[in-house]
Amino acid sequence: MSQTPSSESAEPGLPRHIKKSTALLCLLSAPALGAADAAALTISNADSTQSVRERIAFNDGWLFRQGDPAHIGGALDYERVRDWVLPTGDHLLADATRRAPAGTPTPDANYTNGTTWAQPDFDDTKWRALDLPHDWGVEGDFRQDLPGETGKLPWFGTAWYRKHFDSPASDAGRRVYLDIDGAMSNALVWLNGRLIGGWPYGYTSWRVDLTPHLRPGEINTLAIRLDNARESSRWYPGGGLYRNVWLVKTNPVHVAQWGVFVTTPVVTREAATVDIAVTLDNTTATGANVELALRVFEADAQGRPAGAPVALGEPARVKVDAARQANYSHTVTLAAPRLWSLAARHRYVAETLVIASGALVDRVTTPFGIRKTDTTADRGFLLNGERVPIRGVCLHHDLGALGAAINLRAMERQLEILREMGCNAIRTSHNPPAPELLELCDLMGFLVMDEAFDCWAMGKKRDDYSRFFDDWHEKDLRALVRRDRNHPCVIQWSIGNEIREQGRSDGWKLAARLAAIVREEDRTRPIACGFNGVRSGYSGFHAVMDIVGYNYKPHEYARFRAAHPHIPLLGAETASTISSRGEYFFPVGENKNDGRADNQVSSYDLYAPRWATTPDDEWRAQDENPAVLGEFVWTGFDYLGEPTPYNDDATNLLNFSDPVERARAEKELAELGRVRTLARSSYFGIIDLAGFPKDRFYHYQARWRPDLPMAHILPHWNWPERIGEITPVHVYTSADEAELFLNGKSLGRKKRSPLEYRFRWDEIVYEPGELKVLTWKNGRPWAEAARTTTGPAAKLTLGADRAALRADGQDLSFITVTIADRDGRPVPRARNLIRFHVTGPAEIIATDNGDATDHTAFRSTARRAYNALALVIIRSRPGSPGAITLTAESDGLAGARVDLRSE
């Protein structure tokens, strides 16, 4: 199969006039070249069309099979292959002395070939053909015998991927690498039957060198085995090569992986100092003398150079010893820089050119942003000198009905919905994100807390990351920081979430070790950790952090601030309010354990687990302690797994390092018992699994977008069985006064009191008709909203989030299906079964409705609506433009269609 290289290709020549600037040399002494020498660096015409670096999308044409060869037993368990895998990524370490043993493991004398499925001559013609990214778990049926904690989907077990690819003869003499953005998990990689490396942590991006066993001019065979232990995750992790895979080809002397680091130590409106540090790799057995040159450009929307250079670094000669690395740094000054901010997401590109003997041997482009950030204990987070309250959400990595397999459009849609709510920050809970998410945050204007781990050496599940921590934590942490440190959106590193070492008297020592690793890689951003134990914030742990992040401890903010006024404080994980979209249970109790029935949770937004709070409680604490940086709410979207309060896995409630907290959790478990739940997804989301806003969306919008005229009423007003009964009404609005009307009669006008975040009319007697609210702000009319008793369900309506798709086989359209009465009003309790059909160059890849208890397979083309709504996800077919039509039908209702186009 032919592969299409990226746009990184040979540079025809360097500029003849090099602007005078400062060049700083680190770790290697070499003279800088003067302007008079610049012409000597002109690239020879003979090499001007040769590709010096290729980054090739390697997602197409894989073969897949679940399971293992017969009788493999534990032959490929991590402990048996550890010595062959551990050297992978040693280039990330300061002192890497490990080397893999010779040969391929054959750990069982009775098992002739433990890697049959890795051999080039193995017959794989009956294996399933597919393209990446791929998550095998989400393709399966929901199973009631599986725990709700991990989504009731079959993500665990082993599986293999194979790919046959042509290595052209021109690969001889080059370095060829396989870059994997994420593989879930315990990956082992063979090339032409030889085990060449692997990586246990399913969230890290990593690289293996194919060069020693590559056969240029021939067909080569890659085989990758993954192994997900059943007791390895607290949520749905997915299974498979679920992120992008790349083939990278370079010359033997080249810029190292993630080898360019751009910082902006001095930023003013008049000028910015830009430091660009470069790490070079020499993979040859002899030393190399090369010349480095740098150019800085404005960036286009794809992060590529646009227009003429805006700054030039002075070229310099660098010596790189045999089989070693060398580091060099440039400093340039940009006049009147255009700053990156949440409103103006401007970026630049640093272009690094490596020249040997007058020929270009490598070219790397690195997008970056110029911005000034400060994290202070008294003023909060400052971006370009202005305070920006962190209005963030935590996100798990799954994409709902699409599972863990990444899709750019699906991630973009999530961010669009969050931005409409007023969200400005993302916490990557609790692991390194897909690199594409950070690219989107750069482009769309979101701040990011980039998180590394959910546990350290003390685990939370039997086979979780703690099993690999000692061997891999340094490489995983360095890989995260090096990969992500040029993104302007990343404002802080989190080295852990609710880690159990908090409860150990010497746990701070390990925290200090991890923080030191991060600071070795990047000193420009603060380090945080999510603390769920009260005592942890006052132990030695807080002393090694730049930011103390409290999880569900708003009642501790004032005490911590008084004890440690010099340490910035953040709500690293807040609220965990639980609700089901469109569900309302009566009477409306005030106890946060109320509001639960039929595996659903009432949407009055008053209910939370014992350890959690409502949004109102969190905001009250922030307003009383305005120095708090802000918050990351648990969670922006519902996600697969962890269906608290119906989580049937007791271990999820026992992750408490604080003995008092743990005792309380154990008591709660004893009272609840072990009841197997129907639920397959969480209730924490402000937005449900299908992407439909819950009532809480408008609660946060009122808080986070105070200048947006808006008002939202809950509950709906279709209650024929409640005529004459008390039915409380709540209103979320950015206004400061509100008056409620029922069928034109005023039910009272209220003025918002200090530290009050919703308007409540708790004694309303239900009668059908129209419920309407008028609001005022600063004495002026602001916004209004209404809820109307609808007629019976009469028809379907369809609405696509976008009508034009790219014909690339990846682009998506998310189509909302609404059950409406004859006047087009959504019927709030409708749950009709709907059938879907698509014609044209597209396919239905998933359906959903946001119901945490719905066990219909995501791939089904029939779905019941849940409280009036359902979702259909359409994907274009590659290389096939044309008209696309989706039709929906349901017994007894008028059908609907929507027309799209793939271009």
mmCIF file of C-alpha atoms in Angstrom, residues 103 146 186 217 236 268 318 341 469 800 808 857:
data_model
loop_
_atom_site.group_PDB
_atom_site.id
_atom_site.type_symbol
_atom_site.label_atom_id
_atom_site.label_comp_id
_atom_site.label_asym_id
_atom_site.label_seq_id
_atom_site.Cartn_x
_atom_site.Cartn_y
_atom_site.Cartn_z
ATOM 1 C CA GLY A 103 16.679 -12.846 20.061
ATOM 2 C CA LEU A 146 -19.736 -7.072 33.385
ATOM 3 C CA ASN A 186 0.728 -3.480 27.336
ATOM 4 C CA GLY A 217 13.076 -2.764 -1.047
ATOM 5 C CA TYR A 236 -13.873 2.421 30.507
ATOM 6 C CA THR A 268 5.669 42.589 26.389
ATOM 7 C CA VAL A 318 27.340 22.060 16.070
ATOM 8 C CA SER A 341 -5.060 34.298 24.393
ATOM 9 C CA PHE A 469 5.175 2.423 37.911
ATOM 10 C CA ALA A 800 -27.625 18.079 11.752
ATOM 11 C CA ASP A 808 -12.132 11.624 3.884
ATOM 12 C CA ALA A 857 -25.381 -1.622 21.073
#
